XYZ file of N, CA and C in Angstrom:
285
model
N 20.916 13.459 -15.518
C 19.621 13.839 -14.976
C 19.286 12.942 -13.792
N 18.841 13.530 -12.730
C 18.436 12.689 -11.589
C 17.020 12.127 -11.790
N 16.970 10.843 -12.058
C 15.679 10.156 -12.194
C 14.988 10.136 -10.849
N 13.694 10.408 -10.870
C 12.874 10.366 -9.643
C 11.608 9.593 -9.924
N 11.274 8.713 -9.031
C 9.956 8.067 -9.100
C 9.072 8.760 -8.072
N 7.797 8.873 -8.417
C 6.855 9.425 -7.464
C 5.764 8.380 -7.260
N 5.579 8.015 -6.022
C 4.607 6.969 -5.707
C 3.231 7.569 -5.500
N 2.235 6.952 -6.112
C 0.861 7.454 -6.006
C -0.061 6.351 -5.511
N -1.150 6.773 -4.887
C -2.220 5.876 -4.510
C -3.441 6.305 -5.284
N -3.958 5.385 -6.107
C -5.102 5.637 -6.954
C -6.403 5.561 -6.148
N -7.507 6.034 -6.712
C -8.778 6.043 -5.973
C -9.230 4.686 -5.434
N -8.778 3.605 -6.075
C -9.164 2.277 -5.593
C -8.191 1.714 -4.549
N -7.212 2.533 -4.131
C -6.263 2.135 -3.104
C -5.007 1.477 -3.624
N -4.923 1.234 -4.925
C -3.711 0.639 -5.490
C -2.582 1.645 -5.506
N -1.395 1.153 -5.195
C -0.189 1.985 -5.187
C 0.626 1.724 -6.432
N 1.196 2.778 -6.989
C 2.014 2.630 -8.197
C 3.175 3.619 -8.144
N 4.344 3.171 -8.556
C 5.495 4.062 -8.697
C 5.522 4.579 -10.132
N 5.553 5.892 -10.287
C 5.579 6.528 -11.590
C 6.970 7.094 -11.837
N 7.348 7.192 -13.099
C 8.697 7.590 -13.499
C 8.759 9.039 -13.972
N 9.801 9.724 -13.534
C 10.148 11.035 -14.095
C 11.634 11.045 -14.363
N 12.056 11.526 -15.522
C 13.487 11.581 -15.810
C 14.193 12.756 -15.144
N 13.474 13.552 -14.402
C 14.033 14.751 -13.813
C 13.391 15.036 -12.445
N 14.158 15.653 -11.579
C 13.648 16.039 -10.264
C 12.666 17.220 -10.350
N 12.449 17.769 -11.525
C 11.493 18.855 -11.688
C 10.099 18.435 -11.219
N 9.836 17.146 -11.197
C 8.544 16.628 -10.738
C 8.249 17.136 -9.309
N 9.287 17.316 -8.512
C 9.111 17.754 -7.126
C 8.635 19.223 -7.042
N 8.785 19.949 -8.130
C 8.304 21.345 -8.161
C 6.801 21.403 -8.439
N 6.234 20.302 -8.853
C 4.820 20.256 -9.252
C 3.933 19.484 -8.281
N 4.515 18.513 -7.594
C 3.763 17.710 -6.623
C 4.394 17.826 -5.242
N 3.586 17.579 -4.227
C 4.071 17.538 -2.853
C 3.789 16.163 -2.291
N 4.798 15.565 -1.659
C 4.610 14.273 -1.022
C 3.601 14.388 0.110
N 2.683 13.440 0.153
C 1.661 13.428 1.185
C 0.396 14.180 0.810
N 0.372 14.822 -0.328
C -0.788 15.602 -0.732
C -1.702 14.789 -1.646
N -2.997 14.987 -1.456
C -4.016 14.344 -2.284
C -4.531 15.365 -3.291
N -4.664 14.930 -4.557
C -5.088 15.796 -5.635
C -6.386 15.276 -6.253
N -7.339 16.154 -6.510
C -8.510 15.715 -7.273
C -8.012 15.131 -8.614
N -8.718 14.142 -9.107
C -8.289 13.404 -10.300
C -7.912 14.323 -11.464
N -8.761 15.278 -11.799
C -8.480 16.169 -12.925
C -7.247 17.023 -12.693
N -7.065 17.458 -11.444
C -5.889 18.259 -11.107
C -4.617 17.394 -11.201
N -4.710 16.172 -10.713
C -3.564 15.269 -10.800
C -3.179 15.044 -12.260
N -4.143 14.823 -13.130
C -3.863 14.591 -14.537
C -3.223 15.821 -15.166
N -3.775 16.991 -14.918
C -3.240 18.220 -15.512
C -1.828 18.504 -15.001
N -1.628 18.305 -13.711
C -0.296 18.564 -13.128
C 0.714 17.543 -13.647
N 0.292 16.290 -13.806
C 1.180 15.262 -14.369
C 1.612 15.643 -15.759
N 0.682 16.116 -16.561
C 1.016 16.516 -17.928
C 2.015 17.664 -17.942
N 1.784 18.657 -17.135
C 2.693 19.798 -17.058
C 4.069 19.367 -16.566
N 4.101 18.568 -15.510
C 5.356 18.164 -14.884
C 6.166 17.231 -15.791
N 5.512 16.248 -16.388
C 6.254 15.299 -17.221
C 6.696 15.943 -18.542
N 5.949 16.890 -19.050
C 6.422 17.660 -20.207
C 7.636 18.497 -19.846
N 7.605 19.107 -18.665
C 8.766 19.883 -18.204
C 9.975 18.984 -18.027
N 9.778 17.789 -17.482
C 10.881 16.844 -17.300
C 11.448 16.416 -18.655
N 10.573 16.116 -19.597
C 11.016 15.723 -20.936
C 11.775 16.870 -21.613
N 11.330 18.094 -21.389
C 12.013 19.255 -21.974
C 13.409 19.444 -21.379
N 13.552 19.123 -20.101
C 14.891 19.189 -19.480
C 15.834 18.204 -20.151
N 15.328 17.033 -20.446
C 16.127 16.025 -21.150
C 16.499 16.567 -22.520
N 15.534 17.175 -23.216
C 15.789 17.736 -24.545
C 16.877 18.811 -24.488
N 16.803 19.672 -23.490
C 17.798 20.743 -23.346
C 19.196 20.173 -23.126
N 19.270 19.115 -22.373
C 20.569 18.548 -22.036
C 21.127 17.618 -23.116
N 20.254 16.796 -23.698
C 20.730 15.763 -24.617
C 20.305 15.948 -26.083
N 19.384 16.884 -26.313
C 18.975 17.160 -27.694
C 17.785 16.344 -28.172
N 17.157 15.582 -27.297
C 15.980 14.803 -27.662
C 15.047 14.701 -26.459
N 13.769 14.560 -26.736
C 12.778 14.463 -25.665
C 12.875 13.081 -25.023
N 12.313 12.959 -23.841
C 12.340 11.692 -23.118
C 11.061 10.885 -23.414
N 11.212 9.830 -24.181
C 10.045 9.018 -24.508
C 9.496 8.303 -23.282
N 10.337 7.995 -22.314
C 9.865 7.321 -21.091
C 8.922 8.227 -20.291
N 9.193 9.527 -20.283
C 8.291 10.458 -19.604
C 6.941 10.487 -20.314
N 6.974 10.473 -21.646
C 5.727 10.486 -22.407
C 4.973 9.158 -22.267
N 5.709 8.069 -22.157
C 5.068 6.771 -21.901
C 4.376 6.779 -20.537
N 5.061 7.362 -19.536
C 4.465 7.424 -18.204
C 3.217 8.288 -18.233
N 3.263 9.396 -18.944
C 2.074 10.249 -19.068
C 0.927 9.477 -19.699
N 1.215 8.665 -20.687
C 0.179 7.853 -21.308
C -0.459 6.883 -20.325
N 0.354 6.278 -19.489
C -0.165 5.373 -18.448
C -1.056 6.149 -17.487
N -0.610 7.327 -17.064
C -1.407 8.141 -16.139
C -2.733 8.536 -16.770
N -2.704 8.926 -18.028
C -3.949 9.303 -18.725
C -4.933 8.128 -18.760
N -4.412 6.950 -19.048
C -5.270 5.744 -19.102
C -5.852 5.426 -17.723
N -5.016 5.493 -16.699
C -5.489 5.217 -15.339
C -6.554 6.227 -14.919
N -6.284 7.499 -15.184
C -7.239 8.544 -14.803
C -8.558 8.333 -15.531
N -8.532 7.960 -16.790
C -9.753 7.723 -17.544
C -10.591 6.618 -16.911
N -9.927 5.636 -16.312
C -10.670 4.530 -15.708
C -11.388 4.931 -14.415
N -11.018 6.073 -13.843
C -11.640 6.546 -12.616
C -12.561 7.750 -12.815
N -12.790 8.138 -14.062
C -13.598 9.319 -14.352
C -14.999 9.259 -13.749
N -15.577 8.082 -13.654
C -16.935 7.967 -13.117
C -16.956 7.712 -11.612
N -15.785 7.653 -10.990
C -15.691 7.457 -9.553
C -15.977 8.777 -8.854
N -17.010 8.848 -8.008
C -17.327 10.097 -7.332
C -16.166 10.585 -6.455
N -15.864 11.843 -6.528
C -14.826 12.482 -5.702
C -13.472 11.783 -5.806
N -13.149 11.274 -6.984
C -11.879 10.559 -7.184
C -10.692 11.489 -6.952
N -9.713 10.959 -6.243
C -8.487 11.723 -6.025
C -7.304 10.770 -6.033
N -6.134 11.345 -6.223
C -4.892 10.598 -6.270
C -3.956 11.219 -5.262
N -3.365 10.380 -4.424
C -2.418 10.866 -3.417
C -0.998 10.560 -3.845
N -0.152 11.589 -3.832
C 1.284 11.395 -4.058
C 1.883 11.127 -2.680
N 2.358 9.915 -2.475
C 2.807 9.540 -1.130
C 4.275 9.887 -0.858
N 5.122 9.703 -1.894
C 6.548 9.987 -1.656
C 7.288 10.043 -2.986
N 8.503 10.563 -2.893
C 9.436 10.584 -4.002
C 10.537 9.579 -3.707
N 10.956 8.877 -4.741
C 12.015 7.890 -4.596
C 13.168 8.313 -5.505
N 14.247 8.780 -4.900
C 15.395 9.271 -5.671
C 16.352 8.134 -5.990
């Protein structure tokens, strides 16, 4: 599986590299695009579940690292819920 990291900029300007076990993440996000916080969270959930399922199809087990990353994203998004007009920018993919 081609591991891909996707770099994001959070509403407070902090940059973070996020993990995906599959390039399927590129089908859900676009580099350089800014997403409203709720949309980013929902898309992350869909994309990382799809990535984990690809691992399951190939190796017979889900990817716990993808689910760990989703947990981190959920926690980060929760911390910005009260930030007006919060958005997350996906800056690039790192193959």
